PDB file of C-alpha atoms in Angstrom:
ATOM      1  CA  MET A   1      58.378 206.747  35.582  1.00 94.00           C
ATOM      2  CA  TYR A   2      55.701 208.849  33.940  1.00 96.00           C
ATOM      3  CA  LEU A   3      54.474 208.730  30.351  1.00 96.00           C
ATOM      4  CA  SER A   4      52.898 211.927  29.077  1.00 95.00           C
ATOM      5  CA  ARG A   5      51.224 213.183  25.943  1.00 94.00           C
ATOM      6  CA  VAL A   6      52.130 216.841  25.586  1.00 93.00           C
ATOM      7  CA  ARG A   7      50.424 219.346  23.328  1.00 89.00           C
ATOM      8  CA  VAL A   8      51.696 222.841  22.626  1.00 84.00           C
ATOM      9  CA  ASP A   9      49.657 226.027  22.557  1.00 80.00           C
ATOM     10  CA  LEU A  10      51.396 227.715  19.664  1.00 73.00           C
ATOM     11  CA  ASN A  11      50.035 231.103  20.712  1.00 75.00           C
ATOM     12  CA  GLY A  12      52.397 230.950  23.671  1.00 71.00           C
ATOM     13  CA  LEU A  13      55.536 230.662  21.505  1.00 70.00           C
ATOM     14  CA  SER A  14      57.692 233.301  19.894  1.00 70.00           C
ATOM     15  CA  ARG A  15      57.569 233.489  16.117  1.00 67.00           C
ATOM     16  CA  GLY A  16      61.051 231.942  15.772  1.00 66.00           C
ATOM     17  CA  ALA A  17      60.316 229.044  18.141  1.00 68.00           C
ATOM     18  CA  LEU A  18      56.986 228.454  16.411  1.00 66.00           C
ATOM     19  CA  PHE A  19      58.569 228.009  12.976  1.00 64.00           C
ATOM     20  CA  GLU A  20      61.397 225.878  14.329  1.00 67.00           C
ATOM     21  CA  ILE A  21      59.149 223.450  16.212  1.00 68.00           C
ATOM     22  CA  MET A  22      56.608 223.217  13.386  1.00 64.00           C
ATOM     23  CA  GLY A  23      59.551 222.329  11.137  1.00 61.00           C
ATOM     24  CA  GLY A  24      60.634 219.515  13.441  1.00 62.00           C
ATOM     25  CA  GLY A  25      63.445 221.424  15.130  1.00 69.00           C
ATOM     26  CA  ALA A  26      64.677 218.978  17.775  1.00 75.00           C
ATOM     27  CA  TYR A  27      66.745 221.479  19.757  1.00 78.00           C
ATOM     28  CA  ALA A  28      63.869 223.937  20.141  1.00 79.00           C
ATOM     29  CA  ALA A  29      61.569 221.083  21.179  1.00 84.00           C
ATOM     30  CA  HIS A  30      64.112 219.867  23.715  1.00 85.00           C
ATOM     31  CA  GLN A  31      64.439 223.332  25.255  1.00 85.00           C
ATOM     32  CA  LEU A  32      60.659 223.754  25.364  1.00 87.00           C
ATOM     33  CA  LEU A  33      60.021 220.420  27.097  1.00 92.00           C
ATOM     34  CA  TRP A  34      62.620 221.237  29.762  1.00 91.00           C
ATOM     35  CA  ARG A  35      60.083 223.779  31.017  1.00 90.00           C
ATOM     36  CA  LEU A  36      57.877 220.904  32.228  1.00 93.00           C
ATOM     37  CA  PHE A  37      60.454 220.283  34.973  1.00 94.00           C
ATOM     38  CA  PRO A  38      61.041 223.725  36.513  1.00 90.00           C
ATOM     39  CA  GLU A  39      62.530 222.512  39.811  1.00 85.00           C
ATOM     40  CA  HIS A  40      64.984 220.041  38.301  1.00 84.00           C
ATOM     41  CA  GLN A  41      68.705 220.674  38.085  1.00 83.00           C
ATOM     42  CA  GLY A  42      71.189 218.241  36.609  1.00 84.00           C
ATOM     43  CA  GLN A  43      70.965 215.719  33.796  1.00 88.00           C
ATOM     44  CA  ARG A  44      67.940 215.693  31.506  1.00 89.00           C
ATOM     45  CA  PRO A  45      65.169 213.724  33.279  1.00 93.00           C
ATOM     46  CA  PHE A  46      63.177 212.811  30.175  1.00 94.00           C
ATOM     47  CA  LEU A  47      63.090 211.222  26.729  1.00 96.00           C
ATOM     48  CA  PHE A  48      60.763 212.497  24.035  1.00 95.00           C
ATOM     49  CA  ARG A  49      59.406 211.850  20.582  1.00 93.00           C
ATOM     50  CA  GLN A  50      57.783 214.463  18.353  1.00 89.00           C
ATOM     51  CA  GLU A  51      54.865 213.665  16.071  1.00 85.00           C
ATOM     52  CA  MET A  52      52.018 215.546  14.453  1.00 77.00           C
ATOM     53  CA  ASP A  53      48.702 215.615  16.304  1.00 70.00           C
ATOM     54  CA  GLU A  54      46.127 214.389  13.806  1.00 62.00           C
ATOM     55  CA  SER A  55      43.298 214.017  16.325  1.00 60.00           C
ATOM     56  CA  GLU A  56      39.978 215.493  15.319  1.00 52.00           C
ATOM     57  CA  ASP A  57      39.265 218.982  16.619  1.00 52.00           C
ATOM     58  CA  GLY A  58      35.990 220.480  15.470  1.00 47.00           C
ATOM     59  CA  GLY A  59      35.745 217.973  12.625  1.00 44.00           C
ATOM     60  CA  ALA A  60      39.205 218.635  11.131  1.00 41.00           C
ATOM     61  CA  PRO A  61      42.680 217.254  11.917  1.00 45.00           C
ATOM     62  CA  ARG A  62      44.697 219.593  14.142  1.00 58.00           C
ATOM     63  CA  GLY A  63      48.041 218.973  12.443  1.00 63.00           C
ATOM     64  CA  LEU A  64      49.957 220.463  15.401  1.00 75.00           C
ATOM     65  CA  PRO A  65      53.074 219.249  17.211  1.00 80.00           C
ATOM     66  CA  LEU A  66      52.479 216.425  19.695  1.00 87.00           C
ATOM     67  CA  PHE A  67      55.118 215.041  22.049  1.00 92.00           C
ATOM     68  CA  TYR A  68      55.368 211.765  23.905  1.00 95.00           C
ATOM     69  CA  VAL A  69      57.515 212.251  27.011  1.00 96.00           C
ATOM     70  CA  LEU A  70      58.867 209.564  29.352  1.00 97.00           C
ATOM     71  CA  SER A  71      60.275 211.054  32.554  1.00 96.00           C
ATOM     72  CA  ASP A  72      61.517 209.988  35.959  1.00 93.00           C
ATOM     73  CA  ARG A  73      59.315 212.621  37.620  1.00 93.00           C
ATOM     74  CA  GLU A  74      55.870 214.024  36.977  1.00 94.00           C
ATOM     75  CA  PRO A  75      55.866 216.971  34.562  1.00 94.00           C
ATOM     76  CA  VAL A  76      54.287 220.298  35.529  1.00 93.00           C
ATOM     77  CA  PRO A  77      51.981 221.679  32.783  1.00 91.00           C
ATOM     78  CA  LEU A  78      52.307 225.325  31.783  1.00 88.00           C
ATOM     79  CA  PRO A  79      48.860 226.863  31.205  1.00 88.00           C
ATOM     80  CA  GLY A  80      48.777 228.676  27.892  1.00 85.00           C
ATOM     81  CA  LEU A  81      51.858 226.861  26.597  1.00 86.00           C
ATOM     82  CA  LEU A  82      52.153 223.139  27.432  1.00 89.00           C
ATOM     83  CA  GLU A  83      49.243 220.805  28.135  1.00 90.00           C
ATOM     84  CA  ALA A  84      50.322 217.424  29.578  1.00 92.00           C
ATOM     85  CA  GLN A  85      48.167 214.315  29.922  1.00 94.00           C
ATOM     86  CA  CYS A  86      50.243 212.206  32.303  1.00 95.00           C
ATOM     87  CA  LYS A  87      50.010 208.709  33.770  1.00 94.00           C
ATOM     88  CA  SER A  88      52.266 206.554  35.900  1.00 94.00           C
ATOM     89  CA  PHE A  89      54.337 204.133  33.809  1.00 93.00           C
ATOM     90  CA  SER A  90      55.356 200.889  35.537  1.00 91.00           C
ATOM     91  CA  PRO A  91      54.876 198.054  33.029  1.00 91.00           C
ATOM     92  CA  ALA A  92      54.502 194.501  34.382  1.00 94.00           C
ATOM     93  CA  LEU A  93      56.545 192.435  31.937  1.00 96.00           C
ATOM     94  CA  ASN A  94      57.207 188.703  31.817  1.00 96.00           C
ATOM     95  CA  VAL A  95      59.657 186.646  29.800  1.00 97.00           C
ATOM     96  CA  GLY A  96      58.016 185.698  26.520  1.00 96.00           C
ATOM     97  CA  ASP A  97      55.529 188.590  26.423  1.00 97.00           C
ATOM     98  CA  ARG A  98      55.045 189.897  22.898  1.00 97.00           C
ATOM     99  CA  LEU A  99      54.502 193.612  22.509  1.00 97.00           C
ATOM    100  CA  ALA A 100      54.102 195.999  19.611  1.00 97.00           C
ATOM    101  CA  PHE A 101      56.738 198.731  19.611  1.00 97.00           C
ATOM    102  CA  ARG A 102      57.566 202.006  17.943  1.00 96.00           C
ATOM    103  CA  LEU A 103      61.002 203.554  18.116  1.00 96.00           C
ATOM    104  CA  ARG A 104      62.821 206.539  16.643  1.00 95.00           C
ATOM    105  CA  ALA A 105      66.535 205.872  16.949  1.00 93.00           C
ATOM    106  CA  ASN A 106      69.927 207.161  15.849  1.00 91.00           C
ATOM    107  CA  PRO A 107      71.742 204.083  14.431  1.00 91.00           C
ATOM    108  CA  THR A 108      75.477 204.639  14.755  1.00 88.00           C
ATOM    109  CA  VAL A 109      78.569 202.545  15.397  1.00 84.00           C
ATOM    110  CA  ALA A 110      81.951 203.451  16.833  1.00 78.00           C
ATOM    111  CA  LYS A 111      84.541 204.109  14.140  1.00 72.00           C
ATOM    112  CA  SER A 112      88.196 203.950  15.127  1.00 60.00           C
ATOM    113  CA  VAL A 113      90.616 206.354  13.458  1.00 54.00           C
ATOM    114  CA  VAL A 114      94.348 205.959  14.021  1.00 52.00           C
ATOM    115  CA  GLY A 115      95.721 208.810  16.096  1.00 52.00           C
ATOM    116  CA  LYS A 116      92.319 210.379  16.674  1.00 56.00           C
ATOM    117  CA  ARG A 117      89.532 210.147  19.180  1.00 56.00           C
ATOM    118  CA  GLY A 118      86.869 207.541  18.304  1.00 58.00           C
ATOM    119  CA  GLN A 119      84.083 208.844  16.093  1.00 73.00           C
ATOM    120  CA  ARG A 120      80.515 207.739  15.419  1.00 78.00           C
ATOM    121  CA  ALA A 121      79.507 206.540  11.956  1.00 82.00           C
ATOM    122  CA  ASP A 122      75.984 206.645  10.516  1.00 83.00           C
ATOM    123  CA  VAL A 123      75.017 203.013   9.830  1.00 84.00           C
ATOM    124  CA  LEU A 124      72.676 203.833   6.947  1.00 82.00           C
ATOM    125  CA  MET A 125      75.087 206.204   5.224  1.00 81.00           C
ATOM    126  CA  ALA A 126      77.765 203.509   5.435  1.00 82.00           C
ATOM    127  CA  ALA A 127      75.378 201.108   3.685  1.00 81.00           C
ATOM    128  CA  LYS A 128      74.672 203.720   1.014  1.00 81.00           C
ATOM    129  CA  TYR A 129      78.316 204.572   0.339  1.00 77.00           C
ATOM    130  CA  PRO A 130      79.194 201.601  -1.960  1.00 78.00           C
ATOM    131  CA  PHE A 131      76.519 202.602  -4.471  1.00 78.00           C
ATOM    132  CA  VAL A 132      77.586 204.947  -7.243  1.00 64.00           C
ATOM    133  CA  ALA A 133      76.569 208.581  -7.132  1.00 64.00           C
ATOM    134  CA  GLY A 134      73.539 209.894  -8.957  1.00 60.00           C
ATOM    135  CA  GLU A 135      70.376 207.953  -9.672  1.00 56.00           C
ATOM    136  CA  ALA A 136      71.771 204.674  -8.348  1.00 55.00           C
ATOM    137  CA  ARG A 137      71.816 206.159  -4.859  1.00 55.00           C
ATOM    138  CA  THR A 138      68.022 206.220  -4.933  1.00 62.00           C
ATOM    139  CA  SER A 139      67.727 202.761  -6.500  1.00 79.00           C
ATOM    140  CA  GLN A 140      65.742 199.935  -4.956  1.00 82.00           C
ATOM    141  CA  ALA A 141      68.944 198.020  -4.193  1.00 83.00           C
ATOM    142  CA  CYS A 142      70.373 200.986  -2.314  1.00 84.00           C
ATOM    143  CA  THR A 143      67.163 201.455  -0.312  1.00 84.00           C
ATOM    144  CA  GLU A 144      67.071 197.772   0.583  1.00 87.00           C
ATOM    145  CA  ALA A 145      70.716 197.853   1.700  1.00 87.00           C
ATOM    146  CA  MET A 146      70.020 200.836   3.968  1.00 87.00           C
ATOM    147  CA  ASP A 147      66.898 199.226   5.431  1.00 90.00           C
ATOM    148  CA  GLU A 148      68.781 195.997   6.094  1.00 91.00           C
ATOM    149  CA  ALA A 149      71.587 197.902   7.817  1.00 90.00           C
ATOM    150  CA  ALA A 150      69.029 199.640  10.043  1.00 92.00           C
ATOM    151  CA  ARG A 151      67.391 196.316  10.972  1.00 94.00           C
ATOM    152  CA  ALA A 152      70.748 194.655  11.640  1.00 94.00           C
ATOM    153  CA  TRP A 153      71.782 197.493  13.961  1.00 94.00           C
ATOM    154  CA  LEU A 154      68.691 196.960  16.123  1.00 96.00           C
ATOM    155  CA  ALA A 155      68.775 193.141  15.982  1.00 95.00           C
ATOM    156  CA  GLU A 156      72.429 192.966  17.055  1.00 94.00           C
ATOM    157  CA  ARG A 157      71.690 195.021  20.182  1.00 95.00           C
ATOM    158  CA  ALA A 158      68.260 193.683  21.101  1.00 96.00           C
ATOM    159  CA  GLU A 159      69.410 190.988  23.549  1.00 96.00           C
ATOM    160  CA  SER A 160      71.579 193.446  25.476  1.00 96.00           C
ATOM    161  CA  TRP A 161      68.503 195.688  25.777  1.00 97.00           C
ATOM    162  CA  GLY A 162      66.308 192.883  27.117  1.00 97.00           C
ATOM    163  CA  PHE A 163      64.270 191.799  24.099  1.00 97.00           C
ATOM    164  CA  ARG A 164      64.273 189.728  20.915  1.00 97.00           C
ATOM    165  CA  LEU A 165      62.838 190.470  17.474  1.00 97.00           C
ATOM    166  CA  PRO A 166      60.698 187.482  16.389  1.00 96.00           C
ATOM    167  CA  VAL A 167      60.014 189.143  13.018  1.00 95.00           C
ATOM    168  CA  GLU A 168      61.840 191.855  11.097  1.00 95.00           C
ATOM    169  CA  PRO A 169      60.569 195.330  11.985  1.00 95.00           C
ATOM    170  CA  GLU A 170      59.359 197.869   9.474  1.00 94.00           C
ATOM    171  CA  VAL A 171      61.865 200.643   8.785  1.00 93.00           C
ATOM    172  CA  GLY A 172      61.031 204.083   7.480  1.00 85.00           C
ATOM    173  CA  ALA A 173      61.395 207.861   7.756  1.00 80.00           C
ATOM    174  CA  TYR A 174      65.190 208.033   7.546  1.00 84.00           C
ATOM    175  CA  ARG A 175      66.140 211.661   8.123  1.00 81.00           C
ATOM    176  CA  GLN A 176      69.360 213.609   8.420  1.00 77.00           C
ATOM    177  CA  HIS A 177      69.275 216.572  10.782  1.00 75.00           C
ATOM    178  CA  ALA A 178      71.518 219.624  11.101  1.00 71.00           C
ATOM    179  CA  LEU A 179      70.949 221.758  14.190  1.00 70.00           C
ATOM    180  CA  PRO A 180      72.607 225.192  14.057  1.00 68.00           C
ATOM    181  CA  LYS A 181      74.819 226.355  16.927  1.00 66.00           C
ATOM    182  CA  ASP A 182      75.816 229.873  17.917  1.00 63.00           C
ATOM    183  CA  LYS A 183      79.428 229.049  17.052  1.00 69.00           C
ATOM    184  CA  GLY A 184      81.105 226.334  15.030  1.00 67.00           C
ATOM    185  CA  ARG A 185      79.644 223.600  12.895  1.00 73.00           C
ATOM    186  CA  PRO A 186      76.013 222.520  13.314  1.00 73.00           C
ATOM    187  CA  ILE A 187      75.144 219.377  15.268  1.00 75.00           C
ATOM    188  CA  ARG A 188      74.460 216.614  12.774  1.00 81.00           C
ATOM    189  CA  PHE A 189      72.671 213.331  13.397  1.00 81.00           C
ATOM    190  CA  SER A 190      70.278 210.955  11.648  1.00 85.00           C
ATOM    191  CA  SER A 191      67.081 209.259  12.780  1.00 90.00           C
ATOM    192  CA  VAL A 192      65.167 206.179  11.668  1.00 93.00           C
ATOM    193  CA  ASP A 193      61.653 205.090  12.617  1.00 94.00           C
ATOM    194  CA  TYR A 194      61.096 201.433  13.528  1.00 96.00           C
ATOM    195  CA  GLU A 195      57.767 199.697  14.048  1.00 96.00           C
ATOM    196  CA  GLY A 196      57.188 196.037  14.783  1.00 96.00           C
ATOM    197  CA  LEU A 197      56.939 193.247  17.328  1.00 97.00           C
ATOM    198  CA  LEU A 198      59.302 192.388  20.161  1.00 97.00           C
ATOM    199  CA  GLU A 199      59.487 189.518  22.631  1.00 97.00           C
ATOM    200  CA  VAL A 200      60.559 190.176  26.206  1.00 97.00           C
ATOM    201  CA  ALA A 201      63.786 188.305  27.054  1.00 97.00           C
ATOM    202  CA  ASP A 202      64.791 190.037  30.298  1.00 97.00           C
ATOM    203  CA  PRO A 203      62.005 192.145  31.893  1.00 97.00           C
ATOM    204  CA  GLY A 204      64.297 194.052  34.260  1.00 96.00           C
ATOM    205  CA  ARG A 205      66.772 194.928  31.553  1.00 97.00           C
ATOM    206  CA  LEU A 206      64.035 195.989  29.143  1.00 97.00           C
ATOM    207  CA  ILE A 207      62.503 198.331  31.741  1.00 96.00           C
ATOM    208  CA  GLU A 208      65.962 199.786  32.329  1.00 96.00           C
ATOM    209  CA  THR A 209      66.339 200.246  28.562  1.00 96.00           C
ATOM    210  CA  LEU A 210      62.983 202.045  28.394  1.00 96.00           C
ATOM    211  CA  ALA A 211      64.082 204.414  31.162  1.00 95.00           C
ATOM    212  CA  GLN A 212      67.526 205.131  29.698  1.00 95.00           C
ATOM    213  CA  GLY A 213      66.514 205.171  26.028  1.00 95.00           C
ATOM    214  CA  VAL A 214      67.856 203.363  22.976  1.00 94.00           C
ATOM    215  CA  GLY A 215      70.978 204.542  21.169  1.00 90.00           C
ATOM    216  CA  ARG A 216      72.255 208.103  20.975  1.00 88.00           C
ATOM    217  CA  ALA A 217      70.879 211.596  20.162  1.00 89.00           C
ATOM    218  CA  LYS A 218      68.366 211.262  23.011  1.00 92.00           C
ATOM    219  CA  ALA A 219      68.403 215.003  23.632  1.00 88.00           C
ATOM    220  CA  PHE A 220      67.112 215.466  20.080  1.00 88.00           C
ATOM    221  CA  GLY A 221      64.034 213.238  20.121  1.00 91.00           C
ATOM    222  CA  CYS A 222      65.603 209.788  19.628  1.00 93.00           C
ATOM    223  CA  GLY A 223      65.640 206.764  21.927  1.00 95.00           C
ATOM    224  CA  LEU A 224      62.091 206.644  23.304  1.00 96.00           C
ATOM    225  CA  MET A 225      60.596 203.179  22.762  1.00 96.00           C
ATOM    226  CA  LEU A 226      56.789 203.099  22.907  1.00 95.00           C
ATOM    227  CA  LEU A 227      55.169 199.745  23.750  1.00 95.00           C
ATOM    228  CA  ARG A 228      51.612 198.460  23.694  1.00 94.00           C
ATOM    229  CA  ARG A 229      49.916 195.141  24.340  1.00 92.00           C
ATOM    230  CA  LEU A 230      48.747 193.265  21.271  1.00 88.00           C
TER     231      LEU A 230
END
């Protein structure tokens, strides 16, 4: 695997793509990053996460889109459009290792409906639903219920993904996204940012999880788990 930090030269984008990516448009970002793999045909070979590049450039923060990309092949930079700082990613993990992690995920559960195909339900919206409409929906109790639902979703799946959560992770940046399509209803999904500490339970399974990504909506910037040594 390869882990890359990708910066975009905005002068190489069309006006429409520029505004969409600067606004966090996941579909436009996904299409742009595909261009790092010009010879590939088939399923998407990468996961990605979009952030803002706040590194210093001439004494002032750049404030430009920055992407972290994990791929099963080395990306090919595009001069004048995509700059990629790439390194081989083959973590040596042992049972009991404790690592800091960051994750943007799409917490959903399967929802069965009689006579219909199974649907996915937003875990945080389900936690919000019991609260009355209006101001109560932004109350502290409602926020805490949504945060707890997000933590429970990750904790319940951690062992199957090869790790444990020794402490509760921080939860933030819950967003709902609507991506327009040429025809029909827009694609809708939500994302939540997690940050915390994990303990390796099954090194092989965790590496497989890193490669495959966590949860759904991976084509739209979710699922990439970033790890670092303490």
